[in-house]
Short mmCIF file of C-alpha atoms and ligand atoms in Angstrom, two decimals:
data_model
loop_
_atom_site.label_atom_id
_atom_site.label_comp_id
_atom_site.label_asym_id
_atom_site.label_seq_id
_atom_site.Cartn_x
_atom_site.Cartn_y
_atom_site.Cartn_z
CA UNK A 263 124.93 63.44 73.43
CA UNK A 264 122.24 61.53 71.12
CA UNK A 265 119.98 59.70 72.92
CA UNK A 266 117.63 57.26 71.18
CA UNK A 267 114.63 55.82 71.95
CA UNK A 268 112.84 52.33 71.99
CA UNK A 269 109.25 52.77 71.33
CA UNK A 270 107.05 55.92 70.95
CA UNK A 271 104.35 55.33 73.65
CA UNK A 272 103.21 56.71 76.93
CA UNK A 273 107.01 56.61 78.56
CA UNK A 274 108.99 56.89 75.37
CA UNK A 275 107.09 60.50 74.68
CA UNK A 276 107.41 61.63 78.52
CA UNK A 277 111.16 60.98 78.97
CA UNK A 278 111.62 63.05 75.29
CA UNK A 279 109.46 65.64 76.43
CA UNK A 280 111.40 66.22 80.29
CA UNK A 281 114.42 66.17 78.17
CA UNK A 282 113.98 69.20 75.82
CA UNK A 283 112.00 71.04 78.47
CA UNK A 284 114.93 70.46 80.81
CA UNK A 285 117.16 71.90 78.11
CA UNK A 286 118.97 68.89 76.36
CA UNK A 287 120.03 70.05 72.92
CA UNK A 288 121.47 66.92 71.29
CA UNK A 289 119.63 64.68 68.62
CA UNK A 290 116.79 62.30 69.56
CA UNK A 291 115.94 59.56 67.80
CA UNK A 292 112.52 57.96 68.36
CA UNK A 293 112.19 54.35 67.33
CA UNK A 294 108.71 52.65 66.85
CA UNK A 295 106.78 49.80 65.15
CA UNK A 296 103.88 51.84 64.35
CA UNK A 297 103.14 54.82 62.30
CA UNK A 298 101.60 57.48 64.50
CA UNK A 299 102.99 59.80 67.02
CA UNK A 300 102.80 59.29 70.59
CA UNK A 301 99.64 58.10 71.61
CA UNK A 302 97.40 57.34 75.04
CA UNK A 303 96.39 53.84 74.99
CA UNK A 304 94.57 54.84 77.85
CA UNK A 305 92.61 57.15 75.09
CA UNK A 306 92.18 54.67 72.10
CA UNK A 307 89.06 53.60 73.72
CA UNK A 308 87.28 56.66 73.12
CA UNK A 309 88.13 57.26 69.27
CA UNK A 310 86.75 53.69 68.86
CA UNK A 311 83.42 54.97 70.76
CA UNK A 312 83.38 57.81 68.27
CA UNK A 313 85.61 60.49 69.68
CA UNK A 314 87.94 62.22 67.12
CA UNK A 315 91.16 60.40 66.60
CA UNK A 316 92.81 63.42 67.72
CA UNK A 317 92.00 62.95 70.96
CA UNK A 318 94.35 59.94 71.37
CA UNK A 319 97.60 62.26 70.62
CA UNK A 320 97.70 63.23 74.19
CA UNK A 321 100.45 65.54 73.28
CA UNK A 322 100.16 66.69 70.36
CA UNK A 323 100.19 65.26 66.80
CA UNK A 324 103.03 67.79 65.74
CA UNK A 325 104.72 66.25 69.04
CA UNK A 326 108.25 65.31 66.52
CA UNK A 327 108.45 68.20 65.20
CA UNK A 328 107.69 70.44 68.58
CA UNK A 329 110.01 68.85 70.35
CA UNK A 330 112.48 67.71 67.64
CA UNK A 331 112.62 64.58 67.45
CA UNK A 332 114.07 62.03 64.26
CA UNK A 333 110.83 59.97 64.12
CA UNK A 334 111.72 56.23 62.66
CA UNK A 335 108.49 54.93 62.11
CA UNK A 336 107.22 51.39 61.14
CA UNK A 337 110.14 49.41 61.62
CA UNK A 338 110.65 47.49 65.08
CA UNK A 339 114.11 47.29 66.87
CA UNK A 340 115.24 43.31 67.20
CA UNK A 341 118.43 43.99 69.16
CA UNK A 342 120.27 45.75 71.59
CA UNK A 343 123.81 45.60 71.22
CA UNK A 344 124.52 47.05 74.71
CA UNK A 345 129.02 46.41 73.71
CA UNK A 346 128.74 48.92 70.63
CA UNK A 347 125.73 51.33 71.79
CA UNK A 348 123.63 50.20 68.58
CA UNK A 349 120.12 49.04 68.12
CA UNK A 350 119.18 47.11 64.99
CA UNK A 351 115.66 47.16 63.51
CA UNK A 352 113.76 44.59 61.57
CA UNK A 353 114.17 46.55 58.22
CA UNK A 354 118.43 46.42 58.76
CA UNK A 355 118.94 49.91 60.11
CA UNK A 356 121.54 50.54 62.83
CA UNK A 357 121.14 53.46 65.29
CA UNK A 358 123.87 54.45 67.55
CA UNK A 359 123.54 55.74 71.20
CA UNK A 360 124.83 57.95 74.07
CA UNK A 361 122.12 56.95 75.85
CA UNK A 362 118.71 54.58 75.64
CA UNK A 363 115.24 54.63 76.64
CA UNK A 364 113.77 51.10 76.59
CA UNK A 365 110.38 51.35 76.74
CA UNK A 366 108.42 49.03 74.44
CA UNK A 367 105.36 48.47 76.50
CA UNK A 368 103.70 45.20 76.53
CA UNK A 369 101.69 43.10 73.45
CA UNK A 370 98.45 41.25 73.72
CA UNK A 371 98.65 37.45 74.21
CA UNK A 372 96.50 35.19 72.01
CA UNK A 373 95.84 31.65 72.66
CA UNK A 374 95.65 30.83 68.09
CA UNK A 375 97.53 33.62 66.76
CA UNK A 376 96.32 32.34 63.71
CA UNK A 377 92.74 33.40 64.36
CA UNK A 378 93.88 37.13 64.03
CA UNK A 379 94.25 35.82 60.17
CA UNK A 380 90.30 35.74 59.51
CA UNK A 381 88.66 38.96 58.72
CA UNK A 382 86.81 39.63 61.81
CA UNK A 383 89.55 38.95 64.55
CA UNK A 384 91.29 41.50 66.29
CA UNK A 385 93.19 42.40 69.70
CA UNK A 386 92.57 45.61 71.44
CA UNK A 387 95.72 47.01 72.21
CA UNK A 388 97.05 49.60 69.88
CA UNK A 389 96.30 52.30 67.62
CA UNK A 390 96.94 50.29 64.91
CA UNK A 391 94.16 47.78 66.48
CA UNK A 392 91.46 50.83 67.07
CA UNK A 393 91.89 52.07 63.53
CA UNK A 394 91.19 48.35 61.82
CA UNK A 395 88.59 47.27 64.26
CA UNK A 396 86.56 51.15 63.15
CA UNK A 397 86.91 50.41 59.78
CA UNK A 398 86.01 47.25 59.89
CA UNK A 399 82.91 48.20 62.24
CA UNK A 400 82.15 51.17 59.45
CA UNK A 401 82.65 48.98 56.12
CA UNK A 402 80.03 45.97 57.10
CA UNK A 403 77.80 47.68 59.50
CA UNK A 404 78.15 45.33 62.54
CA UNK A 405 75.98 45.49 65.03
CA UNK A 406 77.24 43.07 67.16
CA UNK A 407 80.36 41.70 68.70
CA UNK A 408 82.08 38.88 70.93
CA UNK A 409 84.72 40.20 73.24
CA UNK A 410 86.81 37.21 75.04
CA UNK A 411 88.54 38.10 77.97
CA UNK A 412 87.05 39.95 81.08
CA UNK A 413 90.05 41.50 82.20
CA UNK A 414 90.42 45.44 82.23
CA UNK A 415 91.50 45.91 78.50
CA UNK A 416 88.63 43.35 77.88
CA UNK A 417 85.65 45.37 79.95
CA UNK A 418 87.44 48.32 78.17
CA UNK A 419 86.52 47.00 75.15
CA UNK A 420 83.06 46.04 75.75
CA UNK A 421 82.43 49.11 77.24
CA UNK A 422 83.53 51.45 74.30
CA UNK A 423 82.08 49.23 72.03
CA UNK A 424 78.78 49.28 73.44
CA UNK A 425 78.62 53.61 73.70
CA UNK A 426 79.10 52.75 70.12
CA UNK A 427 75.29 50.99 69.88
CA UNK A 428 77.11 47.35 69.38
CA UNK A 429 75.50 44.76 70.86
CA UNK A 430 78.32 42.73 72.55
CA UNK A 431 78.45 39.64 74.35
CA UNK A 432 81.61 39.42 77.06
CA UNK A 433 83.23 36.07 77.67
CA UNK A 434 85.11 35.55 81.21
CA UNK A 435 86.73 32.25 81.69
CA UNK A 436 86.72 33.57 85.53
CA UNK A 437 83.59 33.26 88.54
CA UNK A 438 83.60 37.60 88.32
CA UNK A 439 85.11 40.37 85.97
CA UNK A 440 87.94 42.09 86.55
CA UNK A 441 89.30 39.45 88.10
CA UNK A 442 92.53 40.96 88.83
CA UNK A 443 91.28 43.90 90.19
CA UNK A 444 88.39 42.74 91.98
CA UNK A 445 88.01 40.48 95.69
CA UNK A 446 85.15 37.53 94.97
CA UNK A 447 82.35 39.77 96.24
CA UNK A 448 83.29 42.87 94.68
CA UNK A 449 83.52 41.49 91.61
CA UNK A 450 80.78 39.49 91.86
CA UNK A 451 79.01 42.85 92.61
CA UNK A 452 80.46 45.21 90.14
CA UNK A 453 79.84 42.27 87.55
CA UNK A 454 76.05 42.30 88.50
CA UNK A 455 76.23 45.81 87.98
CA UNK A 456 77.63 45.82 84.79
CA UNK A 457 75.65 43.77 83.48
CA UNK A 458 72.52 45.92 84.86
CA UNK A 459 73.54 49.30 83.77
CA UNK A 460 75.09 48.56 80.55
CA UNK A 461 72.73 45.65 79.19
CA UNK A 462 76.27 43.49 77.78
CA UNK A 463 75.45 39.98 77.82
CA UNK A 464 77.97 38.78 80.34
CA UNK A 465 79.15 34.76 79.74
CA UNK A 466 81.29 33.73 82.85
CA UNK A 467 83.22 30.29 83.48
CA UNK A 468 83.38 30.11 79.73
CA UNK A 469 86.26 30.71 77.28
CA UNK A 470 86.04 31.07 73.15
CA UNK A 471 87.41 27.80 71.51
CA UNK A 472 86.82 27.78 68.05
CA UNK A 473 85.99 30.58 65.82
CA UNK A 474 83.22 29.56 62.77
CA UNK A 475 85.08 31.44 59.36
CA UNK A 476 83.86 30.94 55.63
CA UNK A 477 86.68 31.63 53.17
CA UNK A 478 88.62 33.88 55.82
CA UNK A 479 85.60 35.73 57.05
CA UNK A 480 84.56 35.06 60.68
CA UNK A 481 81.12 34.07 60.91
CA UNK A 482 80.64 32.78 64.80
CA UNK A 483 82.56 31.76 67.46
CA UNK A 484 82.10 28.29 69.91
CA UNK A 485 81.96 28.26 73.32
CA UNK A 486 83.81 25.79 75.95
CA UNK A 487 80.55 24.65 76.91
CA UNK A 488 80.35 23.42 72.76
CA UNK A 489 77.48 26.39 72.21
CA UNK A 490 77.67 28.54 69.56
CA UNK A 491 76.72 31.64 67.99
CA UNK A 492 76.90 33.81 65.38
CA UNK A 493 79.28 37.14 65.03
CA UNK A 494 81.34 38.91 62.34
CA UNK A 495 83.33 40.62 64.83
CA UNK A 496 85.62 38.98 67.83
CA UNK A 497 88.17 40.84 70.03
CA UNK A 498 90.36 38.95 72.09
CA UNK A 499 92.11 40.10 74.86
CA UNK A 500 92.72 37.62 77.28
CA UNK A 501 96.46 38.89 78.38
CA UNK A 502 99.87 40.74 77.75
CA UNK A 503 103.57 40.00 77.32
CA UNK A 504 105.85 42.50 77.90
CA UNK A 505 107.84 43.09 74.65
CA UNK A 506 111.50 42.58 76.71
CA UNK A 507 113.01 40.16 73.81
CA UNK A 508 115.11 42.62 71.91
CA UNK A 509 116.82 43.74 75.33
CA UNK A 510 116.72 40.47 77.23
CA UNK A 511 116.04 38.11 74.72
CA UNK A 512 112.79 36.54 77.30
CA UNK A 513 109.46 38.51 77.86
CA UNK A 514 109.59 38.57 81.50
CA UNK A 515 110.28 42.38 81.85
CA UNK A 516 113.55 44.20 82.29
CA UNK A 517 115.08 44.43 85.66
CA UNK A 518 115.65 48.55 86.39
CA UNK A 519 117.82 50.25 89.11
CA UNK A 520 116.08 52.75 91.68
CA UNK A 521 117.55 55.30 88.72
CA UNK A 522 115.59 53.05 86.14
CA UNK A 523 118.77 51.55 84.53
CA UNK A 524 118.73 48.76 82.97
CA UNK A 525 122.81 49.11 82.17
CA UNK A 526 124.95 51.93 82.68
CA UNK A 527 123.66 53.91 79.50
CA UNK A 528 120.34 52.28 79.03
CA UNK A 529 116.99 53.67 80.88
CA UNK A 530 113.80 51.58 80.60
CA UNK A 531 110.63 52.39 81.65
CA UNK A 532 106.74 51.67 81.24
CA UNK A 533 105.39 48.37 81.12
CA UNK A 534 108.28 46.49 80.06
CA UNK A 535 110.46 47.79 83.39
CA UNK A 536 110.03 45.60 86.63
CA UNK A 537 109.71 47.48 89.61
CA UNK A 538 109.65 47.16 92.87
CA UNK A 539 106.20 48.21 94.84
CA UNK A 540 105.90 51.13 96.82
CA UNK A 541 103.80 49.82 99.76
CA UNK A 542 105.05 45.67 99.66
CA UNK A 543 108.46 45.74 98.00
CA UNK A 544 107.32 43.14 95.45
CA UNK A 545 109.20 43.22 92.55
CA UNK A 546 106.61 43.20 89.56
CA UNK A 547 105.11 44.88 85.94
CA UNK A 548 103.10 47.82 87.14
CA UNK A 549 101.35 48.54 84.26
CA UNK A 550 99.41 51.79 84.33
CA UNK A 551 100.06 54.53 83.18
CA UNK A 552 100.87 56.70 86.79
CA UNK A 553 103.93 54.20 87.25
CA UNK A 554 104.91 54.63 83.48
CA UNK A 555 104.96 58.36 83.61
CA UNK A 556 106.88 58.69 87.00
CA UNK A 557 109.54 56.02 85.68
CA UNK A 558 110.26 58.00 82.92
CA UNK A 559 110.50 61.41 84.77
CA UNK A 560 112.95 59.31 87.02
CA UNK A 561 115.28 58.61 83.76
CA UNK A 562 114.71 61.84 82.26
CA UNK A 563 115.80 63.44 85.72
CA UNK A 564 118.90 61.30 86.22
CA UNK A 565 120.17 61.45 82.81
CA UNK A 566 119.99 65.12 83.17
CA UNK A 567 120.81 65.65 86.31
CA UNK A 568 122.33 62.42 87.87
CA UNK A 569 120.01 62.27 90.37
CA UNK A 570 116.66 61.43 91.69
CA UNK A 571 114.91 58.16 92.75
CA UNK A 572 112.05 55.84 91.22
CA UNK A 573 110.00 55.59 94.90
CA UNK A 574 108.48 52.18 93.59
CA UNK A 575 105.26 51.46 91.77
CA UNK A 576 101.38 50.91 92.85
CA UNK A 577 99.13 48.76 91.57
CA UNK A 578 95.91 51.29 91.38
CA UNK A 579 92.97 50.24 88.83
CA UNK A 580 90.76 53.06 87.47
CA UNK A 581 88.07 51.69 85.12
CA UNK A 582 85.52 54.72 84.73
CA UNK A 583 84.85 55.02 81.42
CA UNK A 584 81.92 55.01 79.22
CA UNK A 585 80.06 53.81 82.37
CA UNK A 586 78.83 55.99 85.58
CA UNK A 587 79.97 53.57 88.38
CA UNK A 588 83.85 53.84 88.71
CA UNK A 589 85.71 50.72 89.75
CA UNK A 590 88.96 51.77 91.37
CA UNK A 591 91.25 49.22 93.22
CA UNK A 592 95.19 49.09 94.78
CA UNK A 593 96.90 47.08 96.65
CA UNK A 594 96.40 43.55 97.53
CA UNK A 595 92.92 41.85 98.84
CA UNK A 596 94.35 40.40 102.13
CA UNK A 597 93.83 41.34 105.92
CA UNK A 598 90.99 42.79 107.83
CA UNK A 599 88.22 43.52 105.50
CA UNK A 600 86.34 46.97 106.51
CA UNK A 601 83.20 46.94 104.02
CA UNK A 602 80.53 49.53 103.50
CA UNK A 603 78.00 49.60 101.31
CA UNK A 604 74.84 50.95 100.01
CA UNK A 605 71.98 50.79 96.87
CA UNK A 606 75.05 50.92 94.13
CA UNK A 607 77.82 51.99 96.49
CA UNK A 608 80.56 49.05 97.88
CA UNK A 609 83.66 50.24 99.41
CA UNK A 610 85.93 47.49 101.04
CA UNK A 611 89.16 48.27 102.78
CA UNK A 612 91.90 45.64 104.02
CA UNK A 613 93.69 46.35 106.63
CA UNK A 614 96.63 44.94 108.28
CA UNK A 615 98.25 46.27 111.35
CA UNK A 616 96.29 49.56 111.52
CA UNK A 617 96.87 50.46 108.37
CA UNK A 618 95.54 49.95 104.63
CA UNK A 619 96.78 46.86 102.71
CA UNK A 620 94.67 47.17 99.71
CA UNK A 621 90.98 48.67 98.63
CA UNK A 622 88.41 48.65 96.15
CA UNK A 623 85.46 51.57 95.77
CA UNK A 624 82.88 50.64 93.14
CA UNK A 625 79.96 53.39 92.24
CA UNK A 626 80.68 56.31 94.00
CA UNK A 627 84.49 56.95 94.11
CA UNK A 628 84.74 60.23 95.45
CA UNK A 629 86.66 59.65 98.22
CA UNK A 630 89.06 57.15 96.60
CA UNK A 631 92.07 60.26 96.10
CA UNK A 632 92.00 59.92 100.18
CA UNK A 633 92.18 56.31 100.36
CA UNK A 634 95.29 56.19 98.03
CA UNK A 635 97.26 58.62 99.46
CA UNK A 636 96.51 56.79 103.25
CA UNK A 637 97.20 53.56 101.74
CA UNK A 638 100.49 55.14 100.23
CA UNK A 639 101.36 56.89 103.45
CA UNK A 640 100.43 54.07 105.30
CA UNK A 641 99.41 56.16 108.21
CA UNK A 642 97.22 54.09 110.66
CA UNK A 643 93.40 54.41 110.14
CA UNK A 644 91.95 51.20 112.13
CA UNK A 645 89.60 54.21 113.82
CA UNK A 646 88.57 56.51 111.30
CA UNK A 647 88.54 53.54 108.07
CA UNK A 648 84.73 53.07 109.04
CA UNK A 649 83.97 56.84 108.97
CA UNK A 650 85.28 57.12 106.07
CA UNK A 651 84.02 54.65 104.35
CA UNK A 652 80.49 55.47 105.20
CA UNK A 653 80.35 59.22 104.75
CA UNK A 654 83.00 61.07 102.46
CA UNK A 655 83.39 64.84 103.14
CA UNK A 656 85.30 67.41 101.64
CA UNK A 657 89.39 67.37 101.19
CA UNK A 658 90.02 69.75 104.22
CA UNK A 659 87.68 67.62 106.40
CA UNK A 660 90.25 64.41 106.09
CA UNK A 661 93.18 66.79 105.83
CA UNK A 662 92.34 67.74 109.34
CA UNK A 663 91.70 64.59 110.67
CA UNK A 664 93.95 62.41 109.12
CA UNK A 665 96.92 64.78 108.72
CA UNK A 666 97.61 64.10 105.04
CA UNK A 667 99.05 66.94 103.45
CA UNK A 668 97.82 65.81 99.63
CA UNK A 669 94.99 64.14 99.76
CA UNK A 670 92.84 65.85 97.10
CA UNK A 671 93.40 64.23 94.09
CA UNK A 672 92.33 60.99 92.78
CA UNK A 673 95.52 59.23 91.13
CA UNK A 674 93.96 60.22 87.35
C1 FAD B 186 93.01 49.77 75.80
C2 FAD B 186 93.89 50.23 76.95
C3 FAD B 186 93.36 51.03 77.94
C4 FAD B 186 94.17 51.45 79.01
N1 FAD B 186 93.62 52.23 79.98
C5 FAD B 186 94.37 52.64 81.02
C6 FAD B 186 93.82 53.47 82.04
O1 FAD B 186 92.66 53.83 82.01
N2 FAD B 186 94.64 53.87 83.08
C7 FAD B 186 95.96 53.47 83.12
O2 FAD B 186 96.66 53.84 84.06
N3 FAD B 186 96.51 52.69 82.17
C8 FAD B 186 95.74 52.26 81.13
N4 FAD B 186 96.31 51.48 80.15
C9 FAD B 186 97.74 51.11 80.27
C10 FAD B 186 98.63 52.27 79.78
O3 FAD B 186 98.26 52.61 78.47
C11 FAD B 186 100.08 51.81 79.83
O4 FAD B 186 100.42 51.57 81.18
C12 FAD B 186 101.04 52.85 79.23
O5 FAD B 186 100.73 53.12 77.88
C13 FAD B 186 102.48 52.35 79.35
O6 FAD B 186 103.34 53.13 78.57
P1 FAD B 186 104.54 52.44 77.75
O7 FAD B 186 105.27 53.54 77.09
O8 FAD B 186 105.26 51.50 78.63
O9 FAD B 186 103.81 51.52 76.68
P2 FAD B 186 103.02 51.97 75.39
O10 FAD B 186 102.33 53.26 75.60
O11 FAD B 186 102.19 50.78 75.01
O12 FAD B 186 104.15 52.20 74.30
C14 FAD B 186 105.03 51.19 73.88
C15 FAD B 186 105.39 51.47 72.44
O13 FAD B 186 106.51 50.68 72.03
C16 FAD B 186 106.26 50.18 70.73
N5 FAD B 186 107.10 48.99 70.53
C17 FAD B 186 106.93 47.75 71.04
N6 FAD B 186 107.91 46.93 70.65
C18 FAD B 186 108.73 47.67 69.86
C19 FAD B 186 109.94 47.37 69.15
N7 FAD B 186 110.50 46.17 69.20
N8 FAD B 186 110.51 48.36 68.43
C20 FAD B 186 109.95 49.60 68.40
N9 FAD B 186 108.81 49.93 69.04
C21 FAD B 186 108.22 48.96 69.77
C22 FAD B 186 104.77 49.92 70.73
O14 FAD B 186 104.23 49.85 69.46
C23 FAD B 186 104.25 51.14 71.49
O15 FAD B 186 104.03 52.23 70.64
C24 FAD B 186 95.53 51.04 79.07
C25 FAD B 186 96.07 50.25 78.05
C26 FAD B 186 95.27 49.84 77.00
C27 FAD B 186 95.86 48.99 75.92
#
């Protein structure tokens, strides 16, 4: 049986992996646009910060080879042609199929593409991205930077960036970070604190226009409110598309079964798969990199096996690093709020018949591993919420009392 896939990120690399270590023998064919092996966007971050770029090849750089794989690098796939079992890539090559992984992630969004055509401009989504925006940083000695978009990638970003030494001013079109992660008051809060215990110059209820350039080199950027200011280096990341086209020919996602098929001999998984969610039922992109993992198991498993169910995806936020007050959020903000806090500790719970309907934990996060897995359960905990909140205690203390049987680990 060959099996091919579509992309070489976080889901592509899992499902490959499960295979061979599961015992399948046939060819694999891994198709990407970029040049690298598998990578952690989740990582990139850090090599931009100054980590080694190593450290984004979260399994290994030799990963082709190890687990022998036909790496076709550099050239993106443009159609499905689900009738013959053949994908055909931008450079005219045709690849045949037993079986398919789709998993081609998601791309950044940019209001004027055409900005990312001035030196100076970049998006802050792939390796390819990273690798640019470091050389760039290296070759004229920034010291300063404009990131647009307040969103996770964005904060991200600013975040790395600044463990770097830039100076970086963060532009939010929203009332609070994190806007997607966040209720109004804990973003409002863990905005305040960012902005205290990092020193970025936070700009909210603003967006980036115009950018300033002087034969193709960015110079400054103006504001909505028709302010300016000088910068040589811009990163925008106000949004994502999931990269569906080639299989759907729209960038709404790809519907998946509970087996992750998209058609009888085509998995997909990661952030191009819509799911439905574990707790709500909503169908939806999950895009982290817990759901992406597990989806891909769930292919791996049933193309091996023929069994095994995708449970549904949640919608956790982890933003912890390069800063030393964790945000972590799931769920949705609606119900009975349950709110503790103290100094730079804010814990919020919703609840909604008893149980948890979503939460957010900013600054000390300890106990957040036993919030998810009640909130997954969704055991009632109207009584014990506000103990919990308040005073976190060891694993076998809530095992006890709570009668979860896993409730030690945070979801990272
Ligand atoms: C900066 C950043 C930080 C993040 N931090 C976190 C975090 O802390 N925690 C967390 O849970 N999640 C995080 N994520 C999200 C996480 O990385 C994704 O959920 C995960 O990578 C999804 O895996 P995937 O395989 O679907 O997509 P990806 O890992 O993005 O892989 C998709 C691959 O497909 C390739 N591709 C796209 N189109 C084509 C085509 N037409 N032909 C061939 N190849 C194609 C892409 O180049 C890419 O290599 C972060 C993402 C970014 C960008």
């Amino acid at each position: 049986m060959k099996v091919v896939t579509v992309g070489t990120g976080m889901a592509a690399a899992e499902f490959v992996q499960r295979l061979r270590l599961e015992g399948l023998k046939g060819p694999i064919t891994m198709i990407g646009d970029e040049e690298f092996p598998p990578y952690s966007p989740c990582v990139i971050p850090f090599f931009l910060a100054g980590e080694p770029l190593e450290t984004v090849y979260w399994k290994g750089r030799d990963f082709y080879e190890r687990y022998g794989v036909n790496p076709l690098l550099g050239d993106p796939v443009t159609e499905i042609d689900i009738e013959r079992r053949q994908v055909r890539t931008s450079g005219g090559r045709i690849e045949g199929y037993d079986r398919l992984l789709y998993a081609t992630g998601s791309r950044s969004w940019y209001p004027k593409p055409q900005w990312l055509e001035t030196r100076g401009v970049f998006g802050f989504k792939t390796l390819t991205d990273m690798v640019a925006i470091d050389r760039y940083v290296r070759e004229n000695r920034i010291t300063r930077a404009v990131v647009f978009g307040g969103g996770f990638i964005g904060v991200d970003a600013a975040l790395a960036l600044r463990h770097r030494g830039l100076e970086i001013t963060l532009v939010h079109r929203n009332t609070r970070l994190l806007s997607q992660m966040t209720d109004e008051e804990g973003g409002r809060f863990a905005t305040a604190k960012l902005k205290e215990k990092t020193g970025i110059d936070i700009r909210l209820k603003s967006t980036v226009d115009a950018i300033i350039a002087d034969h193709g080199q960015l110079t400054g950027v103006r504001f909505s409110d028709d302010s300016s200011m000088e910068t040589a280096l811009l990163i925008v990341s106000i949004g994502v598309s999931p990269n569906s086209e080639p299989m759907t020919g729209e960038d709404r996602g790809v519907a998946v079964s509970a087996q992750m098929l998209a058609d009888p001999s085509i998995y997909c998984a990661g952030d191009v798969a819509v799911t439905p969610h574990l707790v709500d039922g909503r169908d939806g992109i999950y895009a982290t990199y817990p759901n992406a993992m597990l989806q891909a198991r769930t292919a791996a498993r049933h193309l091996m096996h023929g069994d095994g169910v995708y449970p549904g995806s949640i919608n956790t936020n982890v933003l912890k690093k390069h800063i030393d007050f964790p945000i972590v959020s799931a769920g949705s903000f609606s119900g009975e709020a349950v709110t503790w806090e103290q100094g730079d500790i804010w814990r919020r719970v919703y609840l909604k018949d008893g149980k948890i309907n979503g939460y957010l934990i900013i600054g000390d996060t300890r106990m957040s591993g036993y919030v998810y897995q009640l909130y997954r359960s969704q055991k009632r905990v109207d009584r014990s919420i506000k103990a919990i909140l308040a005073s976190p205690r060891h694993d076998g203390y809530y095992r006890e009392m709570l009668g979860v049987r896993d409730c030690g680990s945070s979801v990272f």
